[in-house]
Amino acid sequence: MFNRSRCLRRVAAIVSVATLAGGCGMLSSGDANDEDPIVVGTTSAPSTLDPAASWDGSWELFRNVYQTLLSYPNGATVPEPDAAEECAFTDTHNQVYRCTLRKGLTFSNGKPLDARAVKHSIDRVGKIDVNGGPAGLLGSLDSVRAEGDREVVFQLSKPDATFPFVLATPAMAIVEPDGYPAGRLRDDGRVVGSGPYTLTAYQEGRRAELVRNDRYKGFAKLRNKAVTIRYFKDSAEMVKALRERSIQVTYRGLAADDVVTLQGRAGRDENIQLVEGSGSEINYLVFNPEDPWAGRKSVRQAVAQIVDRALIAHEIYQDTVDPLYSMVPKGLTGHTTGFFDDYGDPSVDKARRILAEDGITEKVPLTLWYTTDRYGSETALEFKELKRQLEASGLFTVKLESRPWKTYVAGYQKGEYPVFGRGWSADFPDAENFIAPFVGEQNALGTPYLAPEITDKLLPSSRRESDRGMVHKSFRRAQEILVDDARLLPLWQGKQYVAASGDISGAERALDPSTIMTMWQLYRKTSW
């Protein structure tokens, strides 16, 4: 488990979320002008600028430059109106959802944002239907209609109490119809949205420059005038920039070594604050059913029987993550420990018996793929450890391959990888979002996973329940199926860390329920 005593410092530059909320004092360095952009570093660069193409970390930029009908004000765990003035189900079966737009909404280019634009934006997600893209979120949507300029009605094909959460995801961002074709993606590298910021300059993989959008109408209260996001290849380079004051905040991709260092004396001496957020981010392996070896259940179950999650969490991530035995993370209704319950502690003997019962007596060859620039610099070490564990069993021969994120995504969407690593942060804080995106003919993995009991029975049943605390039975059964299939192998659950220079405030409020940073919460201060 994570050693919390390392971060519970009083009257120091290293602070936990609770300490920050309590209002410890800290003086500004006074080096920056309030007109200067706050520069934020991350290792999570967008794969696209078009919401219709993205079901990944590109949402971190989208949340700040586009607007959705609903979103999450600070402290909210259920979505509330943003571009909308009000939204609600208008029937007793959770199948008709109506939104009324705010008056006078416009896009950043001055064109009106009306009901027609909302319909266009949602319809094109389904029409373009990018493989592994966000169309999979709209499985319950039958049609969208605009009634006048301000009324939008969503007709669902089946009850779905989670539909408001879907509308709050950045994938459902409202785009300007003339600039975003109905049948294809926008590819000119520009953004026209109605969010808190406008994107004034963008260099792929390097930087995004955001400036306050004076046309924005929504709940966000901007506490700065501009933010520049810099994209880094690894944590070391990013932390070096933080120490040199060329950036003021980091919000994704801090390596375990850097977290531990910043929790210690070095961070205090450098007047760097470290904010720890409770996280629902998970990391897992995906097995391709079309591969001759990974497609065999016995092989997947043998891998599940050998992998030592606790060792990975301790040795590779220095206890900044926790071992995970369920696709639904701890803290959400429906979490179980199914993989531990079924497989117990790592055991080579049990794995050997599983393979032998399927007639496999030779070493199984597997190729494991990972991305080099998405989930932090420990990823390569994690996969080397997975290779070591599997080969040490004497049951596997393992080859490791890697690619940068953009080409990595294209590869798994084409089904090129036998076994590959993925991370997942919640689209919305509900167990549904750690099951539904991964199953069905079309899913976020780009690898079909036909699980009819889950897709045709359990998920529809859970979606009829407005009280989300009452759906644990459906999710427990869904996880039993996932554990038995072992198509997805959960490895660890992480926390979210934000490091910031001492003259920046707002970091403790900036992470929404999906751990996306809302840049408008950041500001420079003289004291707090």
Short mmCIF file of C-alpha atoms in Angstrom, two decimals:
data_model
loop_
_atom_site.label_atom_id
_atom_site.label_comp_id
_atom_site.label_asym_id
_atom_site.label_seq_id
_atom_site.Cartn_x
_atom_site.Cartn_y
_atom_site.Cartn_z
CA MET A 1 0.00 0.00 0.00
CA PHE A 2 1.00 3.61 -0.53
CA ASN A 3 2.85 5.06 2.46
CA ARG A 4 0.76 8.11 3.21
CA SER A 5 3.13 9.28 5.94
CA ARG A 6 5.50 10.43 3.23
CA CYS A 7 3.08 13.12 2.08
CA LEU A 8 1.42 14.31 5.29
CA ARG A 9 3.68 17.31 5.90
CA ARG A 10 2.50 20.36 7.83
CA VAL A 11 3.63 23.89 6.98
CA ALA A 12 5.70 22.58 4.09
CA ALA A 13 5.80 22.83 0.34
CA ILE A 14 4.75 19.21 -0.05
CA VAL A 15 1.05 19.00 0.75
CA SER A 16 -1.76 16.53 0.40
CA VAL A 17 -5.19 17.41 -0.94
CA ALA A 18 -6.59 17.58 2.59
CA THR A 19 -3.86 19.98 3.71
CA LEU A 20 -4.39 22.20 0.68
CA ALA A 21 -8.12 22.35 1.30
CA GLY A 22 -7.38 23.41 4.85
CA GLY A 23 -5.65 26.52 3.58
CA CYS A 24 -1.97 26.37 4.55
CA GLY A 25 -0.09 29.59 3.83
CA MET A 26 2.57 29.99 1.16
CA LEU A 27 4.19 33.06 -0.36
CA SER A 28 4.45 33.78 -4.05
CA SER A 29 7.81 33.91 -5.73
CA GLY A 30 6.70 37.14 -7.38
CA ASP A 31 8.64 36.29 -10.54
CA ALA A 32 5.69 36.05 -12.95
CA ASN A 33 3.24 38.56 -14.32
CA ASP A 34 -0.44 37.71 -13.89
CA GLU A 35 -0.84 38.31 -17.64
CA ASP A 36 1.64 35.53 -18.47
CA PRO A 37 0.21 32.12 -19.34
CA ILE A 38 0.43 29.44 -16.67
CA VAL A 39 2.50 26.71 -18.28
CA VAL A 40 1.37 23.16 -17.57
CA GLY A 41 3.36 20.05 -18.45
CA THR A 42 2.04 16.58 -19.21
CA THR A 43 3.20 13.41 -20.93
CA SER A 44 -0.32 12.89 -22.34
CA ALA A 45 -0.43 14.50 -25.79
CA PRO A 46 -3.68 14.42 -27.81
CA SER A 47 -3.98 11.85 -30.57
CA THR A 48 -6.51 14.05 -32.40
CA LEU A 49 -8.22 17.44 -32.16
CA ASP A 50 -11.61 16.16 -33.34
CA PRO A 51 -13.94 14.87 -30.58
CA ALA A 52 -15.56 12.37 -32.96
CA ALA A 53 -12.27 10.46 -33.19
CA SER A 54 -11.21 10.29 -29.56
CA TRP A 55 -11.91 7.93 -26.69
CA ASP A 56 -8.58 8.57 -24.96
CA GLY A 57 -6.49 11.19 -23.18
CA SER A 58 -7.19 13.77 -25.89
CA TRP A 59 -10.18 14.58 -23.68
CA GLU A 60 -7.83 16.46 -21.36
CA LEU A 61 -7.48 19.18 -23.98
CA PHE A 62 -11.09 18.91 -25.16
CA ARG A 63 -12.54 19.63 -21.70
CA ASN A 64 -10.90 23.05 -21.82
CA VAL A 65 -11.59 24.16 -25.40
CA TYR A 66 -14.93 22.51 -26.20
CA GLN A 67 -18.20 22.57 -24.30
CA THR A 68 -20.67 19.80 -23.51
CA LEU A 69 -24.33 20.01 -22.57
CA LEU A 70 -23.46 18.84 -19.07
CA SER A 71 -20.21 18.74 -17.15
CA TYR A 72 -18.84 18.68 -13.60
CA PRO A 73 -18.61 21.87 -11.52
CA ASN A 74 -15.99 21.74 -8.80
CA GLY A 75 -16.90 19.09 -6.23
CA ALA A 76 -19.70 17.53 -8.29
CA THR A 77 -19.81 13.77 -8.89
CA VAL A 78 -22.90 13.84 -11.09
CA PRO A 79 -23.07 15.99 -14.22
CA GLU A 80 -24.77 19.37 -14.15
CA PRO A 81 -25.78 21.73 -17.00
CA ASP A 82 -23.03 23.65 -18.80
CA ALA A 83 -24.01 24.59 -22.36
CA ALA A 84 -27.47 23.52 -21.28
CA GLU A 85 -29.64 25.57 -18.97
CA GLU A 86 -31.42 22.43 -17.81
CA CYS A 87 -31.61 18.75 -18.73
CA ALA A 88 -33.81 15.89 -17.51
CA PHE A 89 -35.50 12.65 -18.41
CA THR A 90 -39.09 13.45 -19.33
CA ASP A 91 -40.51 9.93 -19.08
CA THR A 92 -40.66 7.27 -16.38
CA HIS A 93 -38.49 4.75 -18.26
CA ASN A 94 -35.25 6.75 -18.73
CA GLN A 95 -35.66 6.75 -22.51
CA VAL A 96 -36.44 10.38 -23.40
CA TYR A 97 -33.88 12.99 -22.35
CA ARG A 98 -34.47 16.67 -23.05
CA CYS A 99 -32.06 19.60 -22.76
CA THR A 100 -32.73 23.33 -23.03
CA LEU A 101 -29.72 25.39 -24.12
CA ARG A 102 -28.58 28.59 -22.46
CA LYS A 103 -29.60 31.75 -24.29
CA GLY A 104 -27.12 33.50 -26.56
CA LEU A 105 -24.52 30.74 -26.89
CA THR A 106 -21.91 31.20 -29.62
CA PHE A 107 -18.81 29.42 -30.79
CA SER A 108 -15.41 31.06 -30.50
CA ASN A 109 -15.74 32.28 -34.11
CA GLY A 110 -18.99 34.09 -33.31
CA LYS A 111 -21.37 31.67 -35.03
CA PRO A 112 -24.45 30.66 -33.02
CA LEU A 113 -24.47 27.50 -30.95
CA ASP A 114 -28.00 26.23 -31.25
CA ALA A 115 -29.92 22.96 -31.08
CA ARG A 116 -28.99 22.19 -34.69
CA ALA A 117 -25.29 22.33 -33.77
CA VAL A 118 -25.84 19.94 -30.86
CA LYS A 119 -27.68 17.46 -33.10
CA HIS A 120 -24.95 17.75 -35.74
CA SER A 121 -22.21 17.13 -33.15
CA ILE A 122 -23.78 14.00 -31.65
CA ASP A 123 -24.94 12.57 -34.97
CA ARG A 124 -21.50 12.83 -36.57
CA VAL A 125 -19.90 10.76 -33.78
CA GLY A 126 -22.08 7.83 -34.78
CA LYS A 127 -21.89 8.50 -38.51
CA ILE A 128 -18.10 8.73 -38.69
CA ASP A 129 -17.84 5.74 -36.36
CA VAL A 130 -14.07 5.67 -35.85
CA ASN A 131 -12.82 2.21 -34.89
CA GLY A 132 -12.17 2.31 -31.15
CA GLY A 133 -13.72 5.77 -31.08
CA PRO A 134 -16.48 7.26 -28.93
CA ALA A 135 -19.42 5.99 -30.98
CA GLY A 136 -19.38 3.05 -28.58
CA LEU A 137 -20.64 5.39 -25.86
CA LEU A 138 -23.86 5.95 -27.80
CA GLY A 139 -25.12 2.39 -27.86
CA SER A 140 -28.44 3.33 -26.27
CA LEU A 141 -29.10 6.37 -28.48
CA ASP A 142 -31.79 5.97 -31.15
CA SER A 143 -32.12 9.52 -32.44
CA VAL A 144 -31.53 13.21 -31.73
CA ARG A 145 -33.91 15.95 -32.77
CA ALA A 146 -33.74 19.72 -32.53
CA GLU A 147 -36.95 21.49 -31.55
CA GLY A 148 -36.50 25.15 -32.33
CA ASP A 149 -33.21 26.87 -31.50
CA ARG A 150 -32.82 25.80 -27.89
CA GLU A 151 -34.49 22.42 -27.35
CA VAL A 152 -32.70 19.10 -27.98
CA VAL A 153 -34.43 15.76 -27.43
CA PHE A 154 -32.58 12.45 -27.22
CA GLN A 155 -34.67 9.36 -27.89
CA LEU A 156 -33.05 6.25 -26.45
CA SER A 157 -33.66 2.76 -27.80
CA LYS A 158 -33.63 1.33 -24.28
CA PRO A 159 -33.61 2.66 -20.73
CA ASP A 160 -30.27 4.19 -19.78
CA ALA A 161 -29.90 6.11 -16.52
CA THR A 162 -26.23 6.71 -17.35
CA PHE A 163 -26.98 8.73 -20.51
CA PRO A 164 -26.44 12.11 -18.77
CA PHE A 165 -22.94 10.90 -17.85
CA VAL A 166 -22.29 10.09 -21.50
CA LEU A 167 -23.37 13.57 -22.58
CA ALA A 168 -20.89 15.01 -20.07
CA THR A 169 -17.90 13.27 -21.68
CA PRO A 170 -15.66 15.41 -23.92
CA ALA A 171 -16.46 13.00 -26.77
CA MET A 172 -19.88 14.66 -26.90
CA ALA A 173 -18.33 18.11 -27.33
CA ILE A 174 -20.43 20.55 -29.36
CA VAL A 175 -18.69 21.52 -32.60
CA GLU A 176 -19.44 24.21 -35.17
CA PRO A 177 -21.31 22.53 -38.07
CA ASP A 178 -19.66 24.46 -40.89
CA GLY A 179 -16.17 23.57 -39.68
CA TYR A 180 -16.75 19.92 -38.79
CA PRO A 181 -18.14 17.87 -41.71
CA ALA A 182 -20.94 15.45 -40.91
CA GLY A 183 -19.26 12.48 -42.57
CA ARG A 184 -15.53 12.91 -41.95
CA LEU A 185 -13.05 14.17 -39.38
CA ARG A 186 -11.68 17.67 -39.37
CA ASP A 187 -8.00 17.47 -40.32
CA ASP A 188 -6.69 21.04 -40.56
CA GLY A 189 -5.25 21.12 -37.03
CA ARG A 190 -7.65 23.81 -35.86
CA VAL A 191 -10.35 23.93 -33.20
CA VAL A 192 -13.62 25.87 -33.09
CA GLY A 193 -15.43 25.29 -29.82
CA SER A 194 -17.37 27.15 -27.16
CA GLY A 195 -15.39 26.11 -24.09
CA PRO A 196 -13.64 28.27 -21.49
CA TYR A 197 -10.56 28.67 -23.74
CA THR A 198 -9.79 29.07 -27.41
CA LEU A 199 -6.88 27.16 -28.92
CA THR A 200 -4.73 29.89 -30.47
CA ALA A 201 -1.72 27.78 -31.46
CA TYR A 202 -0.96 24.06 -31.58
CA GLN A 203 2.18 22.06 -32.36
CA GLU A 204 1.43 18.35 -32.36
CA GLY A 205 3.28 16.56 -29.58
CA ARG A 206 4.85 19.81 -28.36
CA ARG A 207 2.46 22.48 -27.13
CA ALA A 208 -1.07 23.88 -27.07
CA GLU A 209 -1.66 27.57 -26.35
CA LEU A 210 -4.99 28.42 -24.72
CA VAL A 211 -6.44 31.89 -24.20
CA ARG A 212 -9.59 32.84 -22.29
CA ASN A 213 -12.68 32.63 -24.49
CA ASP A 214 -14.63 35.81 -23.81
CA ARG A 215 -17.65 34.36 -25.62
CA TYR A 216 -17.93 31.41 -23.22
CA LYS A 217 -21.17 30.99 -21.27
CA GLY A 218 -21.18 28.18 -18.73
CA PHE A 219 -20.49 27.36 -15.10
CA ALA A 220 -16.69 27.62 -15.25
CA LYS A 221 -15.21 30.67 -13.53
CA LEU A 222 -11.82 31.31 -15.11
CA ARG A 223 -9.11 32.27 -12.63
CA ASN A 224 -6.44 32.90 -15.25
CA LYS A 225 -6.24 34.53 -18.67
CA ALA A 226 -4.16 31.97 -20.53
CA VAL A 227 -2.63 28.53 -20.19
CA THR A 228 0.05 26.88 -22.29
CA ILE A 229 0.25 23.09 -22.23
CA ARG A 230 3.63 21.56 -23.01
CA TYR A 231 3.84 17.91 -23.98
CA PHE A 232 6.83 15.93 -22.73
CA LYS A 233 8.18 12.52 -23.65
CA ASP A 234 8.95 11.48 -20.07
CA SER A 235 8.68 12.47 -16.44
CA ALA A 236 12.36 13.35 -15.95
CA GLU A 237 12.29 15.98 -18.67
CA MET A 238 9.02 17.38 -17.31
CA VAL A 239 10.22 17.60 -13.69
CA LYS A 240 13.44 19.25 -14.84
CA ALA A 241 11.34 21.93 -16.53
CA LEU A 242 9.32 22.36 -13.30
CA ARG A 243 12.47 22.80 -11.25
CA GLU A 244 13.83 25.30 -13.77
CA ARG A 245 10.50 27.21 -13.59
CA SER A 246 9.91 26.93 -17.36
CA ILE A 247 6.64 25.22 -16.41
CA GLN A 248 4.58 25.83 -13.28
CA VAL A 249 2.41 22.68 -13.09
CA THR A 250 2.57 19.01 -14.10
CA TYR A 251 -0.67 17.06 -14.30
CA ARG A 252 -0.10 13.63 -15.80
CA GLY A 253 2.86 11.31 -16.24
CA LEU A 254 4.92 11.81 -13.08
CA ALA A 255 7.17 8.78 -12.60
CA ALA A 256 7.22 6.99 -9.26
CA ASP A 257 10.84 8.07 -8.62
CA ASP A 258 9.87 11.69 -9.12
CA VAL A 259 6.80 11.39 -6.90
CA VAL A 260 8.87 9.90 -4.08
CA THR A 261 11.58 12.57 -4.51
CA LEU A 262 9.06 15.40 -4.45
CA GLN A 263 7.43 13.93 -1.35
CA GLY A 264 10.79 14.13 0.37
CA ARG A 265 13.14 16.91 1.35
CA ALA A 266 14.06 17.84 -2.21
CA GLY A 267 10.52 18.96 -2.96
CA ARG A 268 10.28 21.03 0.22
CA ASP A 269 13.60 22.71 -0.42
CA GLU A 270 12.54 23.59 -3.96
CA ASN A 271 9.16 24.99 -2.86
CA ILE A 272 7.26 22.51 -4.98
CA GLN A 273 3.84 21.34 -3.80
CA LEU A 274 2.65 17.83 -4.58
CA VAL A 275 -1.11 17.26 -4.68
CA GLU A 276 -2.33 13.69 -4.36
CA GLY A 277 -5.79 13.05 -5.78
CA SER A 278 -7.79 9.91 -5.22
CA GLY A 279 -7.61 8.19 -8.57
CA SER A 280 -9.66 5.66 -10.48
CA GLU A 281 -7.04 5.23 -13.21
CA ILE A 282 -6.39 1.57 -13.98
CA ASN A 283 -3.74 -0.28 -15.97
CA TYR A 284 -4.39 -3.62 -17.64
CA LEU A 285 -3.44 -6.07 -20.38
CA VAL A 286 -5.64 -6.83 -23.39
CA PHE A 287 -5.52 -10.23 -25.15
CA ASN A 288 -6.40 -10.40 -28.84
CA PRO A 289 -8.81 -13.31 -29.45
CA GLU A 290 -7.64 -13.57 -33.08
CA ASP A 291 -4.09 -14.44 -32.08
CA PRO A 292 -3.41 -18.22 -32.15
CA TRP A 293 -1.94 -18.18 -28.63
CA ALA A 294 -3.50 -15.17 -26.86
CA GLY A 295 -6.85 -16.32 -28.23
CA ARG A 296 -6.76 -19.48 -26.10
CA LYS A 297 -8.43 -19.11 -22.73
CA SER A 298 -5.95 -21.46 -21.03
CA VAL A 299 -3.04 -19.23 -22.09
CA ARG A 300 -4.75 -16.13 -20.74
CA GLN A 301 -5.64 -17.87 -17.49
CA ALA A 302 -2.06 -19.12 -17.11
CA VAL A 303 -0.78 -15.55 -17.49
CA ALA A 304 -3.31 -14.41 -14.90
CA GLN A 305 -2.07 -17.15 -12.58
CA ILE A 306 1.58 -16.09 -12.86
CA VAL A 307 1.55 -12.28 -12.86
CA ASP A 308 2.60 -10.82 -9.51
CA ARG A 309 0.79 -7.49 -9.24
CA ALA A 310 2.06 -6.73 -5.74
CA LEU A 311 5.65 -7.03 -6.91
CA ILE A 312 5.02 -4.69 -9.84
CA ALA A 313 3.34 -2.13 -7.57
CA HIS A 314 6.17 -2.25 -5.04
CA GLU A 315 9.29 -2.68 -7.18
CA ILE A 316 8.36 -0.72 -10.31
CA TYR A 317 5.96 1.89 -8.94
CA GLN A 318 7.38 2.18 -5.40
CA ASP A 319 3.92 1.77 -3.87
CA THR A 320 2.51 4.83 -5.64
CA VAL A 321 -0.05 2.43 -7.15
CA ASP A 322 -2.05 -0.44 -5.65
CA PRO A 323 -2.43 -3.98 -7.06
CA LEU A 324 -5.79 -4.36 -8.80
CA TYR A 325 -7.81 -7.58 -9.04
CA SER A 326 -10.90 -6.20 -10.78
CA MET A 327 -11.60 -4.06 -13.83
CA VAL A 328 -13.77 -1.91 -11.55
CA PRO A 329 -11.43 0.04 -9.26
CA LYS A 330 -11.68 0.40 -5.52
CA GLY A 331 -13.99 3.18 -4.39
CA LEU A 332 -16.79 2.44 -6.85
CA THR A 333 -19.92 0.41 -6.21
CA GLY A 334 -19.40 -2.96 -7.84
CA HIS A 335 -15.68 -3.35 -7.12
CA THR A 336 -14.63 -6.94 -6.40
CA THR A 337 -11.39 -8.86 -6.01
CA GLY A 338 -12.38 -11.49 -8.56
CA PHE A 339 -8.93 -12.22 -9.99
CA PHE A 340 -7.50 -12.80 -6.52
CA ASP A 341 -10.51 -14.86 -5.47
CA ASP A 342 -10.15 -17.15 -8.50
CA TYR A 343 -6.39 -17.30 -8.90
CA GLY A 344 -5.00 -16.46 -5.46
CA ASP A 345 -1.29 -15.79 -5.12
CA PRO A 346 0.97 -16.28 -8.17
CA SER A 347 1.63 -19.99 -8.77
CA VAL A 348 3.67 -21.58 -11.55
CA ASP A 349 2.32 -25.05 -10.68
CA LYS A 350 -1.28 -23.94 -11.09
CA ALA A 351 -0.43 -22.21 -14.38
CA ARG A 352 1.29 -25.35 -15.66
CA ARG A 353 -1.78 -27.44 -14.84
CA ILE A 354 -4.06 -24.97 -16.64
CA LEU A 355 -1.97 -25.25 -19.81
CA ALA A 356 -1.59 -29.03 -19.53
CA GLU A 357 -5.35 -29.49 -19.28
CA ASP A 358 -5.57 -27.77 -22.67
CA GLY A 359 -2.88 -30.02 -24.13
CA ILE A 360 -0.17 -27.33 -24.09
CA THR A 361 3.18 -28.70 -22.96
CA GLU A 362 5.64 -26.57 -24.95
CA LYS A 363 6.61 -23.00 -24.07
CA VAL A 364 4.00 -20.51 -25.24
CA PRO A 365 5.36 -17.67 -27.42
CA LEU A 366 3.79 -14.28 -26.73
CA THR A 367 4.54 -10.77 -27.95
CA LEU A 368 3.64 -8.00 -25.50
CA TRP A 369 3.20 -4.48 -26.82
CA TYR A 370 3.30 -1.20 -24.90
CA THR A 371 3.35 2.50 -25.71
CA THR A 372 6.47 4.55 -25.07
CA ASP A 373 4.95 7.94 -24.35
CA ARG A 374 1.54 7.68 -22.72
CA TYR A 375 1.38 6.13 -19.28
CA GLY A 376 4.67 7.26 -17.77
CA SER A 377 8.31 6.28 -17.94
CA GLU A 378 7.78 3.18 -15.77
CA THR A 379 5.82 1.46 -18.54
CA ALA A 380 8.93 0.00 -20.15
CA LEU A 381 10.15 -1.27 -16.77
CA GLU A 382 6.72 -2.74 -16.04
CA PHE A 383 6.74 -4.74 -19.27
CA LYS A 384 10.28 -5.92 -18.69
CA GLU A 385 9.10 -7.20 -15.31
CA LEU A 386 6.10 -8.92 -16.91
CA LYS A 387 8.47 -10.60 -19.37
CA ARG A 388 10.76 -11.66 -16.51
CA GLN A 389 7.90 -13.14 -14.49
CA LEU A 390 6.42 -15.07 -17.41
CA GLU A 391 9.74 -16.42 -18.64
CA ALA A 392 10.89 -17.30 -15.11
CA SER A 393 7.93 -19.67 -14.94
CA GLY A 394 9.46 -21.75 -17.71
CA LEU A 395 6.08 -21.73 -19.48
CA PHE A 396 6.47 -18.73 -21.82
CA THR A 397 8.88 -17.07 -24.19
CA VAL A 398 8.12 -13.35 -24.41
CA LYS A 399 9.07 -10.70 -26.94
CA LEU A 400 8.54 -7.02 -26.14
CA GLU A 401 7.58 -4.41 -28.74
CA SER A 402 6.67 -0.74 -28.39
CA ARG A 403 5.50 2.30 -30.33
CA PRO A 404 4.67 5.95 -29.65
CA TRP A 405 1.03 6.45 -28.70
CA LYS A 406 -0.31 7.74 -32.02
CA THR A 407 0.98 4.79 -34.05
CA TYR A 408 0.31 2.45 -31.11
CA VAL A 409 -3.40 3.31 -31.25
CA ALA A 410 -3.52 2.65 -34.99
CA GLY A 411 -1.91 -0.74 -34.38
CA TYR A 412 -4.33 -2.04 -31.77
CA GLN A 413 -7.30 -0.69 -33.70
CA LYS A 414 -6.16 -2.87 -36.62
CA GLY A 415 -5.76 -5.89 -34.36
CA GLU A 416 -2.00 -6.09 -34.84
CA TYR A 417 -1.02 -6.91 -31.25
CA PRO A 418 -1.39 -10.34 -29.57
CA VAL A 419 -1.20 -8.79 -26.07
CA PHE A 420 -1.02 -5.08 -25.34
CA GLY A 421 -1.10 -2.69 -22.42
CA ARG A 422 -3.71 -0.03 -21.87
CA GLY A 423 -4.61 2.46 -19.21
CA TRP A 424 -8.09 3.76 -18.46
CA SER A 425 -9.38 6.75 -16.57
CA ALA A 426 -13.08 7.02 -15.94
CA ASP A 427 -15.27 8.72 -18.52
CA PHE A 428 -17.61 9.13 -15.56
CA PRO A 429 -17.53 7.86 -11.96
CA ASP A 430 -19.66 4.71 -12.29
CA ALA A 431 -18.74 1.01 -12.46
CA GLU A 432 -20.54 0.84 -15.80
CA ASN A 433 -17.68 2.83 -17.30
CA PHE A 434 -15.15 0.14 -16.41
CA ILE A 435 -17.14 -2.63 -18.07
CA ALA A 436 -19.28 -1.32 -20.95
CA PRO A 437 -16.44 0.37 -22.91
CA PHE A 438 -14.53 -2.92 -23.22
CA VAL A 439 -17.23 -5.30 -24.43
CA GLY A 440 -19.31 -5.62 -27.58
CA GLU A 441 -18.56 -5.64 -31.29
CA GLN A 442 -17.39 -2.03 -31.08
CA ASN A 443 -15.48 -0.92 -28.03
CA ALA A 444 -12.71 1.37 -26.82
CA LEU A 445 -10.08 -1.32 -27.41
CA GLY A 446 -10.66 -1.71 -31.14
CA THR A 447 -10.77 -5.47 -30.41
CA PRO A 448 -14.28 -6.99 -30.49
CA TYR A 449 -15.28 -8.73 -27.27
CA LEU A 450 -18.59 -10.53 -27.64
CA ALA A 451 -20.05 -11.05 -24.17
CA PRO A 452 -23.81 -11.32 -24.73
CA GLU A 453 -24.76 -11.85 -21.09
CA ILE A 454 -23.05 -8.57 -20.23
CA THR A 455 -24.19 -6.54 -23.24
CA ASP A 456 -27.70 -7.96 -23.64
CA LYS A 457 -28.73 -8.59 -20.04
CA LEU A 458 -26.56 -7.18 -17.25
CA LEU A 459 -25.83 -3.71 -18.65
CA PRO A 460 -29.42 -3.08 -19.81
CA SER A 461 -30.64 -4.16 -16.38
CA SER A 462 -28.25 -1.82 -14.57
CA ARG A 463 -29.15 1.10 -16.84
CA ARG A 464 -32.77 0.93 -15.81
CA GLU A 465 -31.73 1.72 -12.23
CA SER A 466 -31.54 5.44 -11.48
CA ASP A 467 -30.11 4.74 -8.02
CA ARG A 468 -26.58 3.73 -9.00
CA GLY A 469 -25.91 2.30 -5.57
CA MET A 470 -28.33 -0.51 -6.33
CA VAL A 471 -26.55 -2.00 -9.34
CA HIS A 472 -23.82 -3.97 -7.57
CA LYS A 473 -25.33 -7.39 -8.34
CA SER A 474 -25.24 -6.79 -12.09
CA PHE A 475 -21.66 -5.56 -11.97
CA ARG A 476 -20.50 -8.43 -9.76
CA ARG A 477 -21.86 -10.94 -12.25
CA ALA A 478 -20.29 -9.03 -15.15
CA GLN A 479 -16.92 -9.21 -13.43
CA GLU A 480 -17.27 -12.96 -12.87
CA ILE A 481 -17.56 -13.29 -16.64
CA LEU A 482 -14.54 -11.05 -17.22
CA VAL A 483 -12.46 -13.04 -14.72
CA ASP A 484 -13.36 -16.37 -16.32
CA ASP A 485 -12.63 -15.14 -19.85
CA ALA A 486 -9.40 -13.38 -18.78
CA ARG A 487 -9.54 -11.33 -21.97
CA LEU A 488 -8.67 -8.29 -19.85
CA LEU A 489 -6.14 -8.60 -17.04
CA PRO A 490 -6.18 -5.74 -14.49
CA LEU A 491 -2.73 -4.93 -13.05
CA TRP A 492 -2.86 -1.82 -10.88
CA GLN A 493 -4.90 1.17 -9.78
CA GLY A 494 -3.16 4.51 -9.61
CA LYS A 495 -3.52 7.84 -7.88
CA GLN A 496 -3.32 11.18 -9.60
CA TYR A 497 -0.43 13.45 -8.66
CA VAL A 498 -0.11 17.10 -9.57
CA ALA A 499 3.15 18.92 -8.88
CA ALA A 500 3.17 22.72 -8.93
CA SER A 501 5.48 25.56 -8.04
CA GLY A 502 4.74 27.31 -4.77
CA ASP A 503 3.18 30.40 -6.36
CA ILE A 504 0.37 28.43 -8.05
CA SER A 505 -2.95 27.68 -6.42
CA GLY A 506 -6.03 25.78 -7.52
CA ALA A 507 -4.36 22.47 -8.31
CA GLU A 508 -6.26 20.72 -5.55
CA ARG A 509 -9.57 21.71 -7.19
CA ALA A 510 -8.58 21.25 -10.80
CA LEU A 511 -9.14 17.50 -11.24
CA ASP A 512 -12.68 16.57 -12.23
CA PRO A 513 -14.24 13.13 -11.48
CA SER A 514 -12.50 11.74 -14.58
CA THR A 515 -9.15 13.16 -13.31
CA ILE A 516 -9.12 15.58 -16.23
CA MET A 517 -7.51 18.89 -15.34
CA THR A 518 -9.81 21.89 -15.61
CA MET A 519 -7.21 24.53 -16.37
CA TRP A 520 -9.46 27.41 -15.36
CA GLN A 521 -9.00 26.52 -11.67
CA LEU A 522 -5.28 27.41 -11.71
CA TYR A 523 -4.05 30.83 -10.69
CA ARG A 524 -1.06 32.68 -9.28
CA LYS A 525 -1.40 34.03 -5.78
CA THR A 526 0.39 35.98 -3.11
CA SER A 527 -1.02 33.98 -0.20
CA TRP A 528 -3.66 31.36 0.63
#
